[in-house]
Short mmCIF file of C-alpha atoms in Angstrom, two decimals:
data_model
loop_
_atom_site.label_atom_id
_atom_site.label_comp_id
_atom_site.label_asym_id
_atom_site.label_seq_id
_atom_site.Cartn_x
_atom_site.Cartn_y
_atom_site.Cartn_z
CA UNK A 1 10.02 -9.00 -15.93
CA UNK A 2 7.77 -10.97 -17.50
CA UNK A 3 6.67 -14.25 -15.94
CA UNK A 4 3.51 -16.51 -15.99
CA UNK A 5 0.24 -15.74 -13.48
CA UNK A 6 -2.41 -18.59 -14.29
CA UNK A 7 -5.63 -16.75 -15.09
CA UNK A 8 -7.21 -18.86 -12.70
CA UNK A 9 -4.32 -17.08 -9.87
CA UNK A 10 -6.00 -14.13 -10.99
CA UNK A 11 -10.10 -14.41 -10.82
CA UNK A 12 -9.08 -16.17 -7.51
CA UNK A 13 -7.19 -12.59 -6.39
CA UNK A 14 -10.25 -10.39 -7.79
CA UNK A 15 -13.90 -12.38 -7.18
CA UNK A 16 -15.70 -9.43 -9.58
CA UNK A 17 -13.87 -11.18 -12.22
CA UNK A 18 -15.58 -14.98 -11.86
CA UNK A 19 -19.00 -12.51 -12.43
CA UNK A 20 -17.89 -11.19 -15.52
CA UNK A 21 -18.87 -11.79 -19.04
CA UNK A 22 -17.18 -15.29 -20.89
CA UNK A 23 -15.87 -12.80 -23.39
CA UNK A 24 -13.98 -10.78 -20.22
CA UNK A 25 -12.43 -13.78 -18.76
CA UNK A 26 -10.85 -14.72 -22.55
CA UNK A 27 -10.05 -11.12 -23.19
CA UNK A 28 -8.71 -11.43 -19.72
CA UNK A 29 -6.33 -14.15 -20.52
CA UNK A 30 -5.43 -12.47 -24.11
CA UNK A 31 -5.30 -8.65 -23.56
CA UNK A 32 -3.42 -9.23 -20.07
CA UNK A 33 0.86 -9.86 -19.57
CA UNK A 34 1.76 -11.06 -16.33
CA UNK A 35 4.16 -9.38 -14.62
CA UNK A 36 6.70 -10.47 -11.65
CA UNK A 37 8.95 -7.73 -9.94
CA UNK A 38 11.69 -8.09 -7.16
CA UNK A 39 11.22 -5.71 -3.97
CA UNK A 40 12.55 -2.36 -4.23
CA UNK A 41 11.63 -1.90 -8.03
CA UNK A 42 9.75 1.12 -9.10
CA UNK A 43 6.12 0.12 -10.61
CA UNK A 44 5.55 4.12 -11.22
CA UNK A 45 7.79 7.22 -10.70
CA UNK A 46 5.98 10.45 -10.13
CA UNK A 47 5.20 12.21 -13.41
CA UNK A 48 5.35 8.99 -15.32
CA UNK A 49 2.32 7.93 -17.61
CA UNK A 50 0.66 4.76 -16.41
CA UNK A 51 0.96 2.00 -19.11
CA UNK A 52 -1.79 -0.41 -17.46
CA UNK A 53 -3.46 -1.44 -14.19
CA UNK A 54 -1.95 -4.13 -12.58
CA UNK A 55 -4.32 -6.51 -10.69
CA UNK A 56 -1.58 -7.57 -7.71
CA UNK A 57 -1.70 -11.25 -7.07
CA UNK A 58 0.76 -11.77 -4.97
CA UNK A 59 3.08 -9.43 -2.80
CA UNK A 60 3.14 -5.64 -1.42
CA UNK A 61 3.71 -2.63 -3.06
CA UNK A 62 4.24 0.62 -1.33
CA UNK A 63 2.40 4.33 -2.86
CA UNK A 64 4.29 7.71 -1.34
CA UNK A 65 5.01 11.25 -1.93
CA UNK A 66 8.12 12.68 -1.36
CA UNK A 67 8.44 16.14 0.18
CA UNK A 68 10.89 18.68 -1.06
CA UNK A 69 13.14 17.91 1.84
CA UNK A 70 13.34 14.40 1.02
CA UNK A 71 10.82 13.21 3.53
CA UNK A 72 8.49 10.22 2.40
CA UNK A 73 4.83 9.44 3.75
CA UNK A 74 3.15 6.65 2.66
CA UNK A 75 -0.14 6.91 1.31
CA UNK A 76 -1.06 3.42 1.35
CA UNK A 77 -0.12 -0.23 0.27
CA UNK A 78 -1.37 -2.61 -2.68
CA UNK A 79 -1.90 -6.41 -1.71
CA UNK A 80 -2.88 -9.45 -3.19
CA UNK A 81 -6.53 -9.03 -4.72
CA UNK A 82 -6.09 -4.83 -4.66
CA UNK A 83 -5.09 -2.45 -7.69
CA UNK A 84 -3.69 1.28 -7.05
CA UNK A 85 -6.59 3.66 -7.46
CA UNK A 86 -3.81 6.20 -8.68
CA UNK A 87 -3.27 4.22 -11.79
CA UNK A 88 -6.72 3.53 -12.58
CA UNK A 89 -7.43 7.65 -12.54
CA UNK A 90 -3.93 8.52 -13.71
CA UNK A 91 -5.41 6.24 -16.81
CA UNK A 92 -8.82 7.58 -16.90
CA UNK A 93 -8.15 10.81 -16.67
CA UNK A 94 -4.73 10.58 -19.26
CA UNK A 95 -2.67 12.24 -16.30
CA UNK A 96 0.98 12.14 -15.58
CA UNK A 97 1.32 9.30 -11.80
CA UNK A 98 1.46 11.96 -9.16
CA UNK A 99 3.85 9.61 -6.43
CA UNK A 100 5.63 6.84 -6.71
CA UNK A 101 5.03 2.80 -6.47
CA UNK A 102 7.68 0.49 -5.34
CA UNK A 103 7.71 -3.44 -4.35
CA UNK A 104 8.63 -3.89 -0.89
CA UNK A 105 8.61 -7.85 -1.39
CA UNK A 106 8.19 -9.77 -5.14
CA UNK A 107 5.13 -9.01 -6.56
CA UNK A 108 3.41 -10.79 -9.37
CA UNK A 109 0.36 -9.36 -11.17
CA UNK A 110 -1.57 -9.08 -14.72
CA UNK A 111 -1.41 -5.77 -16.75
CA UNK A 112 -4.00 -4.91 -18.47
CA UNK A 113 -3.11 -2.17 -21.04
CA UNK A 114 -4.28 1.20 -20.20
CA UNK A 115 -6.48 1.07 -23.79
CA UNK A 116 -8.62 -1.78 -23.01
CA UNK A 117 -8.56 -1.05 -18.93
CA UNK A 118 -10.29 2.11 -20.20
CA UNK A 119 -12.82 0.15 -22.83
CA UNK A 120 -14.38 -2.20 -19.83
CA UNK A 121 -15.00 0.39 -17.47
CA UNK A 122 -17.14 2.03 -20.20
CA UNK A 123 -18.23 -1.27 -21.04
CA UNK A 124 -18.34 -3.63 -18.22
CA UNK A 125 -20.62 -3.01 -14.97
CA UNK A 126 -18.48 -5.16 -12.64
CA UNK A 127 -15.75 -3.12 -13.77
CA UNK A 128 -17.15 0.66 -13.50
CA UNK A 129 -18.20 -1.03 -9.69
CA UNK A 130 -14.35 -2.40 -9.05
CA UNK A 131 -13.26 1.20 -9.80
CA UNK A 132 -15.52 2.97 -7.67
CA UNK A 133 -15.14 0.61 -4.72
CA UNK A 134 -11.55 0.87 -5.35
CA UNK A 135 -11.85 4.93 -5.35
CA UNK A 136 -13.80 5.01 -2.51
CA UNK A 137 -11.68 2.42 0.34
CA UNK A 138 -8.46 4.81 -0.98
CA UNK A 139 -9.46 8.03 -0.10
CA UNK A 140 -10.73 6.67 3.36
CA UNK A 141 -7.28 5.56 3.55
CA UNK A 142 -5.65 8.66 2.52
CA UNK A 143 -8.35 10.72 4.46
CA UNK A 144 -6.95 8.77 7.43
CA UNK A 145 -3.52 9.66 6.68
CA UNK A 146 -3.89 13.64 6.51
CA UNK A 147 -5.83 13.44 9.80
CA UNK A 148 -3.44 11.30 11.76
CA UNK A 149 -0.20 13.63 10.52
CA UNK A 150 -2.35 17.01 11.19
CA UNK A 151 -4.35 16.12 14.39
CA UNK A 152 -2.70 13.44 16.06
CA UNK A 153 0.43 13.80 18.66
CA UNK A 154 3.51 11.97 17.07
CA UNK A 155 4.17 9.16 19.68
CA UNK A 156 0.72 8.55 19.69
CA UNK A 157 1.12 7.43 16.74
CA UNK A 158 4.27 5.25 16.57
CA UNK A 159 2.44 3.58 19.46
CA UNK A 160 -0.54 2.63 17.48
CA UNK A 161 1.87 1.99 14.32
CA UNK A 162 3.29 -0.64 16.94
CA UNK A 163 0.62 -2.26 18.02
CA UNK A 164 -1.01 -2.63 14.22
CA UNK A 165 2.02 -4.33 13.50
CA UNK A 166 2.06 -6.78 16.33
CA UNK A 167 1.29 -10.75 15.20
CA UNK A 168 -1.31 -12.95 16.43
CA UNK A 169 -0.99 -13.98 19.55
CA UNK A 170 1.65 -16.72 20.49
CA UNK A 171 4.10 -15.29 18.07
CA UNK A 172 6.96 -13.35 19.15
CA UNK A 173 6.27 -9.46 18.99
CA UNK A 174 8.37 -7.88 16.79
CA UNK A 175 8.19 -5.55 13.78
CA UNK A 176 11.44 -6.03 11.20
CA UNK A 177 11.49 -2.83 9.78
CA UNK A 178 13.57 0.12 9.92
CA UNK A 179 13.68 3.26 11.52
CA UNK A 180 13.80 4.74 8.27
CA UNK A 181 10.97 3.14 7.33
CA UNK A 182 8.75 3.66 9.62
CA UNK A 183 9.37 7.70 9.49
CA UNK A 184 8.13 6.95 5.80
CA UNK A 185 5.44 5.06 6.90
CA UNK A 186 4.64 8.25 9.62
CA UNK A 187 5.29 11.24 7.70
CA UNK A 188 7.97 11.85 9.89
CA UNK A 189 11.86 12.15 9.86
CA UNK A 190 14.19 8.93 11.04
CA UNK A 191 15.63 11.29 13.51
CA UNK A 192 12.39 12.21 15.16
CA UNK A 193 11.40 8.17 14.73
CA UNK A 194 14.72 7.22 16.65
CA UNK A 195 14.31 9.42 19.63
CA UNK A 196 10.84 8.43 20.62
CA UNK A 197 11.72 4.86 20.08
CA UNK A 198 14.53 5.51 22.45
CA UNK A 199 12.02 6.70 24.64
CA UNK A 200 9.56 3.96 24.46
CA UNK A 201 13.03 1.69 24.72
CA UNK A 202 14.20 3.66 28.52
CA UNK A 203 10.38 3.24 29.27
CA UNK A 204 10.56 -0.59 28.65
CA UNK A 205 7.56 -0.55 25.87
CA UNK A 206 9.90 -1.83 23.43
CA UNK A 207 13.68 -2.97 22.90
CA UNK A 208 15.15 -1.99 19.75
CA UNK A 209 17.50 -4.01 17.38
CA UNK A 210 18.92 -3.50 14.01
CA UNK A 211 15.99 -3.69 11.43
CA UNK A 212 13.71 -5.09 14.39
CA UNK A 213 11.51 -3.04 17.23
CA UNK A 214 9.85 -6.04 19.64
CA UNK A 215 7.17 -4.73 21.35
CA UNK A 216 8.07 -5.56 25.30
CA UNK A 217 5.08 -3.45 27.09
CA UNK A 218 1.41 -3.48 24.86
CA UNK A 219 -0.15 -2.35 27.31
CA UNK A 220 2.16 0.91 27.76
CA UNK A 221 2.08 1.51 24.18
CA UNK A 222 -1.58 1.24 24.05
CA UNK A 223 -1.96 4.09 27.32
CA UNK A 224 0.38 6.11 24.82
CA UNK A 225 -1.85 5.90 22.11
CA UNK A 226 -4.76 6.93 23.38
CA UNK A 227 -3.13 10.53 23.90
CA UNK A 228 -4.68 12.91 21.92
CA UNK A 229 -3.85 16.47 20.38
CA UNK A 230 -0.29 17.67 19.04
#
């Protein structure tokens, strides 16, 4: 859907961009549509070829694979000031989107076309240096992922999930997100999710609610975190 980001909304979002080159910024502004989406729409579907790069300026977007079986994992999230580094290689490289992309709240951003996304980084230092940043901070992330789902113990793991999710201090604890959402998040399956939840639930770590887990216990969750192994 298109909509209207203020260019200034964008160099704000991405600092690299205030360095570039007058001609940039006005390209920028020309080349660029903005773009708003509601949550739960589909940015890419795996297989798809990527049209343009968005540069997110406001709201989350969610990157996963999907197992045979249906599972999801997620690979990591897009936020305000961030791009998805699957894009800008799928573009590069002319390859089909190998996951998929999806809002999880509205999300506005500028597109820039895959032709002239592909003409500044041959062009432009700042943006050969976004790129690469970008490149490297994603694998770390995704790095992270394969080693927490091959080396570390499952409720280990929910625990820490937990406690990453828990608010600034003051605020009431509480993470509104589903079951089913959180086994995408883990790599895991709801059922699996459910039980251990149940378990941190009878151990008083946590109660549970529809769409809601409030963390009771942080210090319990925390001593099951630290386990290590499978």
């Amino acid at each position: 859907m298109a909509t209207s980001v203020p260019i200034e909304e964008v160099l704000a979002a991405f600092p690299f961009l205030r360095e570039a080159p007058p001609e940039v910024r006005r390209a920028l502004a020309r080349e660029g549509r903005a773009v708003r989406l509601e949550p739960g729409r589909f940015i890419c579907m795996e297989g798809d070829r990527c049209p343009g790069l968005a540069l997110i300026t406001a709201g989350t977007a969610r990157v996963y694979k999907t197992g045979e079986s249906g599972r999801e994992i997620t690979l990591y999230r897009i936020e305000p000031g961030e791009s998805c580094i699957l894009t800008a290689t799928c573009i590069l490289g002319e390859e089909p989107f190998p996951a998929f992309a999806v809002t999880e709240t509205p999300v506005e951003a500028l597109l820039i076309p895959a032709p002239v996304f592909r003409r500044w980084v041959e062009q432009v230092a700042g943006w050969r240096e976004y790129v690469f940043r970008l490149m490297a901070r994603r694998l770390g992330d995704v790095i992270a992922v394969v080693e927490e789902v091959t080396f570390r113990r499952l409720d280990a793991r929910l625990a820490a999930y937990l406690l990453h999710a828990l608010p600034p201090e003051g605020e009431e604890a509480v993470l509104h997100r589903t079951h089913e959402a959180i086994a995408a998040d883990l790599g895991s399956a709801r059922e699996v999710v459910s039980r251990l939840l149940k378990d941190f639930e009878h151990a008083g770590a946590v109660r549970l609610a529809r769409g809601a887990v409030y963390v009771l216990d942080a210090d319990a969750l925390r001593e099951v975190a630290r386990r290590d192994g499978r």
